[in-house]
Coordinates of C-alpha atoms (C1' of nucleotides) in Angstrom, one line a residue:
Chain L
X7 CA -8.8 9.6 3.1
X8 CA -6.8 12.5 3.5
X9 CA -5.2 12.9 6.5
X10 CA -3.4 9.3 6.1
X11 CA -1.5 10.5 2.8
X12 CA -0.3 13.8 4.9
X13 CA 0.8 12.1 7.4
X14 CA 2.8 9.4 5.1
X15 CA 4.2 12.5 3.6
X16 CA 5.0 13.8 7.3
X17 CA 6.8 10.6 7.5
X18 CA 9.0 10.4 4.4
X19 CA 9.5 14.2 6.1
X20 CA 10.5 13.3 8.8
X21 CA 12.6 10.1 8.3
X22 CA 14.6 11.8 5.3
X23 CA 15.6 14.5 7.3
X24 CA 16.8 13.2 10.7
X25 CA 17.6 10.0 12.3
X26 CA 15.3 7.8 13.7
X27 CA 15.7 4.7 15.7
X28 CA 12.0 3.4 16.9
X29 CA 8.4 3.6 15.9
X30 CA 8.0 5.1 19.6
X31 CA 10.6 7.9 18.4
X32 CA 9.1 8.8 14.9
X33 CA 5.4 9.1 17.2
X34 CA 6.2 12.1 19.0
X35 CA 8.3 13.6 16.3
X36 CA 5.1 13.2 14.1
X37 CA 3.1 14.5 17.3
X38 CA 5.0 18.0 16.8
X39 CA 4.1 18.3 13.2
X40 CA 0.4 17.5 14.5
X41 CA 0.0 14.3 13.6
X42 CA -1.8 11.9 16.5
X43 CA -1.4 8.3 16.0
X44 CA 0.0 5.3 17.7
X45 CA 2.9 2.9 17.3
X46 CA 0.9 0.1 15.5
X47 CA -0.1 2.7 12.8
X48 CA 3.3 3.6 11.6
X49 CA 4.3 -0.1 11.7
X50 CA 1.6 -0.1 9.3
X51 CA 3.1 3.0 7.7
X52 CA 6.4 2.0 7.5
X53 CA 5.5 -1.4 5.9
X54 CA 3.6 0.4 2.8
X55 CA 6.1 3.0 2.4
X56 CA 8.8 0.4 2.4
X57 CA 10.5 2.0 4.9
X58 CA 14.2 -0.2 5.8
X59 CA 15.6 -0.5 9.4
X60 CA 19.2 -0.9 9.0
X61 CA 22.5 0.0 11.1
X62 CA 23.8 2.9 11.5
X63 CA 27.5 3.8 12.5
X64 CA 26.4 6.4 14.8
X65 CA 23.3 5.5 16.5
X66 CA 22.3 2.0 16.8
X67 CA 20.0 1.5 14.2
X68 CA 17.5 3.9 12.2
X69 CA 14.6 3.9 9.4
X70 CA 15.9 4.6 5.8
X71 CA 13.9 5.0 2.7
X72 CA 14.9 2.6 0.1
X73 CA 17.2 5.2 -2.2
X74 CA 18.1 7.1 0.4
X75 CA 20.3 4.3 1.4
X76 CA 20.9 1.9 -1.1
X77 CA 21.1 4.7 -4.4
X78 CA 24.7 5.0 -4.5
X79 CA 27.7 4.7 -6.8
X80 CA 25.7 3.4 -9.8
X81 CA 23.0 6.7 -10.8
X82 CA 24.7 9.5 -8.9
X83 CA 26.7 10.6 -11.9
X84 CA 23.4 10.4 -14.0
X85 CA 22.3 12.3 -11.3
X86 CA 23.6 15.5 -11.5
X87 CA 24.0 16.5 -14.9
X88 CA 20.4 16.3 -16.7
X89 CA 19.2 18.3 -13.5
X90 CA 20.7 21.7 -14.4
X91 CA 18.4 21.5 -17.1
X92 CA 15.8 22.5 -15.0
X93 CA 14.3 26.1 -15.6
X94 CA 11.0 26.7 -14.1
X95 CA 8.2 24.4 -11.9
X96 CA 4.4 25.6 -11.9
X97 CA 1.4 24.0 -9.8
X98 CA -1.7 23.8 -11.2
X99 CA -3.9 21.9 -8.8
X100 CA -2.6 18.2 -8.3
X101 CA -0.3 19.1 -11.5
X102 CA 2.6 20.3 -12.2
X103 CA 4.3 22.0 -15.7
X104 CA 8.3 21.8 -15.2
X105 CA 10.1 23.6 -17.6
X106 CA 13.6 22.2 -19.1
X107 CA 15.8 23.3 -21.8
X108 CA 15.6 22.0 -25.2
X109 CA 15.5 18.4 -25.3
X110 CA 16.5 17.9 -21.5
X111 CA 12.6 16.9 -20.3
X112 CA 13.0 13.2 -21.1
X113 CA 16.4 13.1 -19.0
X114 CA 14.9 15.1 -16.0
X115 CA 12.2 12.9 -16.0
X116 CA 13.8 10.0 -16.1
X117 CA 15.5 10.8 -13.0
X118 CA 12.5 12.2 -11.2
X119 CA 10.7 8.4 -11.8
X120 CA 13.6 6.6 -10.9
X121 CA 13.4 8.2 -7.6
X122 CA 9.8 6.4 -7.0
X123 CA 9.1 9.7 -4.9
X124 CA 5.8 8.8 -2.7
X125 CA 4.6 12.3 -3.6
X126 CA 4.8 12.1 -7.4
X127 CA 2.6 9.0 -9.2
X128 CA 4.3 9.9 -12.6
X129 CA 6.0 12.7 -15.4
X130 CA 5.3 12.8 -18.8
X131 CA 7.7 14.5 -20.6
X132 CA 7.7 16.3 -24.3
X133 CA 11.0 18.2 -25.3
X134 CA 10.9 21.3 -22.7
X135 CA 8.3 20.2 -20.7
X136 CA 7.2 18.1 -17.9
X137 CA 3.9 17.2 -16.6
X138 CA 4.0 15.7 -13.3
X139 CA 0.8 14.2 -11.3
X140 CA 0.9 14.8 -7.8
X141 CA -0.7 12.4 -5.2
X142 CA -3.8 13.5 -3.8
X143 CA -3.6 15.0 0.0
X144 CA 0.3 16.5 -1.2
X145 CA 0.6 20.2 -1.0
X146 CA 3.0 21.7 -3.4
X147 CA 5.3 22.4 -1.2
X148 CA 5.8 18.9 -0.3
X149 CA 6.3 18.2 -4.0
X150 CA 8.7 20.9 -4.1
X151 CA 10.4 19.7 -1.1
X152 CA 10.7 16.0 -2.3
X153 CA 12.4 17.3 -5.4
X154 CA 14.7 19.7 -4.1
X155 CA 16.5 16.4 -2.6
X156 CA 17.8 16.0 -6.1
X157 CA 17.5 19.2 -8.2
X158 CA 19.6 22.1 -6.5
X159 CA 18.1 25.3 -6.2
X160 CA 14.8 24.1 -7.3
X161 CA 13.0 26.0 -4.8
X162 CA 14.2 29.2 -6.6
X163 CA 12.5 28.3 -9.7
X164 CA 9.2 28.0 -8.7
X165 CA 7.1 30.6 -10.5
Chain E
X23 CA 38.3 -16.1 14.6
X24 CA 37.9 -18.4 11.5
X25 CA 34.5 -19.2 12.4
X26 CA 32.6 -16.4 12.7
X27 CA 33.4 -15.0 9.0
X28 CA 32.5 -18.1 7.7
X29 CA 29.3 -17.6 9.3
X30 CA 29.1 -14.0 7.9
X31 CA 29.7 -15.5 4.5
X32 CA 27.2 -18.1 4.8
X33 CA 24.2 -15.5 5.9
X34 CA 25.3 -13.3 3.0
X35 CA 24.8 -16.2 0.7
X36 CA 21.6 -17.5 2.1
X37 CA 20.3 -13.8 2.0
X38 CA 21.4 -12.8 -1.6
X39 CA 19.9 -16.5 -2.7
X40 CA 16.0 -16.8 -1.0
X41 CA 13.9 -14.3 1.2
X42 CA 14.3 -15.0 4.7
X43 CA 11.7 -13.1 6.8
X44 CA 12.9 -13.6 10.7
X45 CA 15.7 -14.5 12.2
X46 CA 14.8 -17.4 13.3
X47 CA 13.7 -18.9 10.0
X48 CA 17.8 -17.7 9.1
X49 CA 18.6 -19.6 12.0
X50 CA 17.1 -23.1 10.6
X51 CA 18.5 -22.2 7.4
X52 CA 22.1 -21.8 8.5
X53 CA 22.1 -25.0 10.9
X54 CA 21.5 -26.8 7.0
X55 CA 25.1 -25.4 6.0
X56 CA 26.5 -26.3 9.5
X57 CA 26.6 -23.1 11.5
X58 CA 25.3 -23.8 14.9
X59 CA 24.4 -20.1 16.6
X60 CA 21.7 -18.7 18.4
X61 CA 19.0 -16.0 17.4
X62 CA 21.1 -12.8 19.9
X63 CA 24.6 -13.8 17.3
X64 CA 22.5 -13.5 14.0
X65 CA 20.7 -9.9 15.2
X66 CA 24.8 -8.8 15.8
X67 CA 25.9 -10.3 12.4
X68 CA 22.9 -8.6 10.7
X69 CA 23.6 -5.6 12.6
X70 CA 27.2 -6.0 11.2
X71 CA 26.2 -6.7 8.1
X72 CA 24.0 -3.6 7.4
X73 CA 21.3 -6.2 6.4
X74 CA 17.9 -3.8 6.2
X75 CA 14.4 -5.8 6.9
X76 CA 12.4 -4.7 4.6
X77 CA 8.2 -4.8 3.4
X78 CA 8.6 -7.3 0.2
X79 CA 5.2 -7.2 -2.1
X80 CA 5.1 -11.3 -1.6
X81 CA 6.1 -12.3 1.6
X82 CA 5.8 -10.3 5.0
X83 CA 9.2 -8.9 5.6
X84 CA 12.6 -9.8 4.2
X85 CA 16.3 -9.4 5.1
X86 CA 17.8 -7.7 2.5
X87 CA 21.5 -6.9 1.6
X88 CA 22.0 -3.4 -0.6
X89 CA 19.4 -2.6 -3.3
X90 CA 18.5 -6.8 -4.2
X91 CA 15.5 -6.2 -3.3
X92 CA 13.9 -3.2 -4.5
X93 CA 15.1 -4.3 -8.4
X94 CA 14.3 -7.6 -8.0
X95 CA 10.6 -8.8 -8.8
X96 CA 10.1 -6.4 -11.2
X97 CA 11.1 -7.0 -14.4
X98 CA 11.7 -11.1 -14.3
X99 CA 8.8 -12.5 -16.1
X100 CA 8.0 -11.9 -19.8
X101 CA 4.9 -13.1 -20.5
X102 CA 3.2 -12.9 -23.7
X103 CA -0.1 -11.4 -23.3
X104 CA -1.0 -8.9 -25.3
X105 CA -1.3 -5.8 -22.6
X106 CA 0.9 -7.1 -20.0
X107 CA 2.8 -4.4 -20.3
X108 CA 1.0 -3.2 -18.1
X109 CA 2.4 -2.6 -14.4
X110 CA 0.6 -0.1 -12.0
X111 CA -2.2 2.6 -11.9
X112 CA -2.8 5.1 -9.4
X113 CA -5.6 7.5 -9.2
X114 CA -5.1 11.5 -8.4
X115 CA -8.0 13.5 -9.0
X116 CA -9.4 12.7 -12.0
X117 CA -6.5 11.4 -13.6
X118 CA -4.9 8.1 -13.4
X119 CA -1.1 7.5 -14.2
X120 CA -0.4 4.4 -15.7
X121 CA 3.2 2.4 -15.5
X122 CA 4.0 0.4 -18.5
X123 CA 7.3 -1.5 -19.1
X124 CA 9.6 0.6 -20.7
X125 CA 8.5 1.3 -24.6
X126 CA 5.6 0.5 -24.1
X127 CA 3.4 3.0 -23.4
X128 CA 2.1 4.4 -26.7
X129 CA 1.1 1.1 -27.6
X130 CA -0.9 0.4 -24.5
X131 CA -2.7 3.8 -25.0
X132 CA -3.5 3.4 -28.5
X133 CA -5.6 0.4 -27.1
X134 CA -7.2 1.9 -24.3
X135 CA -8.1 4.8 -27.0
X136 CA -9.6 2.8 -29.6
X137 CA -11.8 1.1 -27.1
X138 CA -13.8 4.6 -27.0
X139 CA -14.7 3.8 -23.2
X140 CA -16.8 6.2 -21.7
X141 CA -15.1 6.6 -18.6
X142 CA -12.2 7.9 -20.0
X143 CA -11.5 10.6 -22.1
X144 CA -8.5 10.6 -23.7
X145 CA -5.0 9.9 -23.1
X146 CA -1.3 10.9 -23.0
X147 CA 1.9 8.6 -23.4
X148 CA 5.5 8.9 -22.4
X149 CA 8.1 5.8 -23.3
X150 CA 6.4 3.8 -19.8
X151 CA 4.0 6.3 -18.8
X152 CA 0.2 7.1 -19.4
X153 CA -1.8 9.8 -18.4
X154 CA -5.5 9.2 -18.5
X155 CA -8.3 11.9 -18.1
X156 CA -11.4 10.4 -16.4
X157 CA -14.6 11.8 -17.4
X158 CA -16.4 13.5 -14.4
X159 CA -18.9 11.5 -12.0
X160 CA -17.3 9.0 -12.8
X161 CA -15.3 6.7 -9.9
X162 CA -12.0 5.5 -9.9
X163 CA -13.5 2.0 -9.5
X164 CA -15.6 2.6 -12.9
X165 CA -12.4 3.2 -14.6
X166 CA -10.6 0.3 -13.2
X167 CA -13.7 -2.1 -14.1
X168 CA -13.7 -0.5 -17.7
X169 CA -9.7 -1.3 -17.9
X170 CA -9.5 -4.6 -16.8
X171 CA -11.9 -5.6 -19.6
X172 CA -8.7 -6.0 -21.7
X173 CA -6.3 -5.8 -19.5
X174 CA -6.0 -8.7 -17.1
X175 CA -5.5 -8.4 -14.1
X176 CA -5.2 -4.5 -13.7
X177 CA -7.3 -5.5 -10.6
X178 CA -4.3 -5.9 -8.6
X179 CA -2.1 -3.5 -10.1
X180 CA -3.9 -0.8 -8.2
X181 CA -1.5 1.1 -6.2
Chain J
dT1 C1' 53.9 -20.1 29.5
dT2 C1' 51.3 -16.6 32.1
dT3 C1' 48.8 -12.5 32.8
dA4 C1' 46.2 -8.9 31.1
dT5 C1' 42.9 -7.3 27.6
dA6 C1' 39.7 -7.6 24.2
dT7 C1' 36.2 -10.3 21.4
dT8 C1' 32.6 -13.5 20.9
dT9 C1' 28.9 -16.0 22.5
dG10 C1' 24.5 -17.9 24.8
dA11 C1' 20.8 -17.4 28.0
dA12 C1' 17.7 -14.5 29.7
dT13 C1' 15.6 -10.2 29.5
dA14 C1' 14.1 -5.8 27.6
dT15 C1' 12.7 -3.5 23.8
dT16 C1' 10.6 -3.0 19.5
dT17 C1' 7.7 -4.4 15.8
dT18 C1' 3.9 -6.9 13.8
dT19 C1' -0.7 -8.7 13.7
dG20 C1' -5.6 -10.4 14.9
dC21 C1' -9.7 -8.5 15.9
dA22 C1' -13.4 -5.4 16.6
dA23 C1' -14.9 -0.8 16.2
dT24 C1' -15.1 3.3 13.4
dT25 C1' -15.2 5.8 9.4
dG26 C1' -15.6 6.8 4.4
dA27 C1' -17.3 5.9 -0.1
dA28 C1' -20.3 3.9 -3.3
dA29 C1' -24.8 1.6 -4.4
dT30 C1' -29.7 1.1 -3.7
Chain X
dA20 C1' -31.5 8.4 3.7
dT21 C1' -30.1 3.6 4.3
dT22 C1' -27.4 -0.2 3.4
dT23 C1' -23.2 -2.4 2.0
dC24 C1' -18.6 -2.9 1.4
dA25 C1' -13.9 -1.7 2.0
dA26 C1' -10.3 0.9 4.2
dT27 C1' -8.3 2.7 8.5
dT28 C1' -7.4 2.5 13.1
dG29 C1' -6.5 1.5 18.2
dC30 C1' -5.9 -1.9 21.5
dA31 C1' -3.9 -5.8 23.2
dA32 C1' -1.3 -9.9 22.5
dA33 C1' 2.0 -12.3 19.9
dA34 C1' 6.2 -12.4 17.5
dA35 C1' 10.5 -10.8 16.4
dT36 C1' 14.6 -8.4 17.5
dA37 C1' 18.1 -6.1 20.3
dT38 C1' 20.8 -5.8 24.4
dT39 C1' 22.5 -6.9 29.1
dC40 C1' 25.5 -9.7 31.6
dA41 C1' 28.5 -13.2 32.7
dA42 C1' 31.1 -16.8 30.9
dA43 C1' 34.1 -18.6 27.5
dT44 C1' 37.5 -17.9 24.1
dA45 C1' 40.8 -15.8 21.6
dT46 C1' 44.9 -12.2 21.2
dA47 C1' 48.8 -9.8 22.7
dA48 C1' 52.6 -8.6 25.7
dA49 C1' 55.8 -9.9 28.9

DNA sequence: TTTATATTTGAATATTTTTGCAATTGAAAT
DNA sequence: ATTTCAATTGCAAAAATATTCAAATATAAA
């Protein structure tokens, strides 16, 4: 079905980009973005998309997806530098061709599985190019978005 | 107070060691090492723990400290079967991507190719990923079946 | 020590999350 | 089209978890 995977994308949206505390919270926010649905159905949600509840300094306690929180110390260095290989991103239908400088496509994609982005099921990578499979019911603007988390500027290279 | 980070230490232990699932299971479990407390102390130590509940493939739910979890089942067993290197497919379109252990992609493919199925018609592979073209009309179910004739199990690696 | 203040805890309660079940919908097979 | 089978969902109830409040206990200052 369709309009399940948008709105687990709606979710990872929503839950990467602000804090949220309760199942009852995340519903209206998802309302906004035009998703109708009810508390039971994002327990549901949360549970497939592995979603964490943990504590949080500030407010009491809020939803984390698993790297968000746990990805620390360990891969950040790794992070960064294979990513300014990144030269171009084209969308093809549920594909996509990335374009890397020489001999950087194995390192990008690398990174881009170890994220275990909802949006992308898997890369395969040549020398200078990436093909990456999108999940059915993702625009490519989510895809975009999910990888702009990690590759700076990314947004400015789509063609 | 002595007590209380004994207690802390104890529920790390017991949560780095086994998967708990409630609280009240973590209760049972810490009497056994001799810390008496109620179920309202352990949501506070958990709290102050940063302990994250989180969807675990086996059980329900389990506590989990920091990334334990996520890395955990994945890569323990080494079994000897031939294509059990095997570890996910997930459908987009007509394609299917394929997760292999690491290495072991092109090996996996060079079987599925020299079975000539039908269903699929041809195939791409990275160091643990596969691309697979589907031929058209044909059902993501159809490939699956045709799959699982040599690889066990591929049944429940459907994401 | 004694008083004042802060921390920890349990019991009860409030809130949140999960789940069983039946209805609905979608996809594949006949 | 019709039937079958599986996936998805909402509702309501159960289960799990967080928090309130008051009491108990520790900590610090005088």
């Amino acid at each position: 079905m369709k309009i399940k995977s948008q709105r687990l994308v709606a979710i990872r949206k929503i839950i990467q980009t602000q804090k949220v505390s309760s199942q009852d919270e995340l519903l209206v926010l998802l309302e906004s973005s035009g998703h109708i649905t009810t508390q039971a159905t994002l327990s549901r949600d949360l549970k497939f998309l592995k979603v964490a509840k943990v504590a949080d300094p500030e407010l009491g306690y809020i939803y984390s997806l698993g790297d968000a929180v746990f990805k620390k110390s360990e891969e950040d260095s790794i992070d960064d530098f294979p990513m300014n290989g990144v030269k171009s991103i084209e969308f093809s239908g549920n594909m996509a061709v990335m374009k890397t400088r020489p001999g950087f496509a194995n390192g990008v994609a690398f990174v881009i599985d170890s994220h275990g982005l909802y949006e992308v099921l898997g890369t395969i990578a040549g020398d200078d190019t990436i093909l990456l499979i999108a999940r059915e019911g993702v625009s490519k603007a989510d895809v975009v978005h999910a990888l702009a988390l990690f590759i700076p500027g990314l947004e400015d290279m789509v063609l």
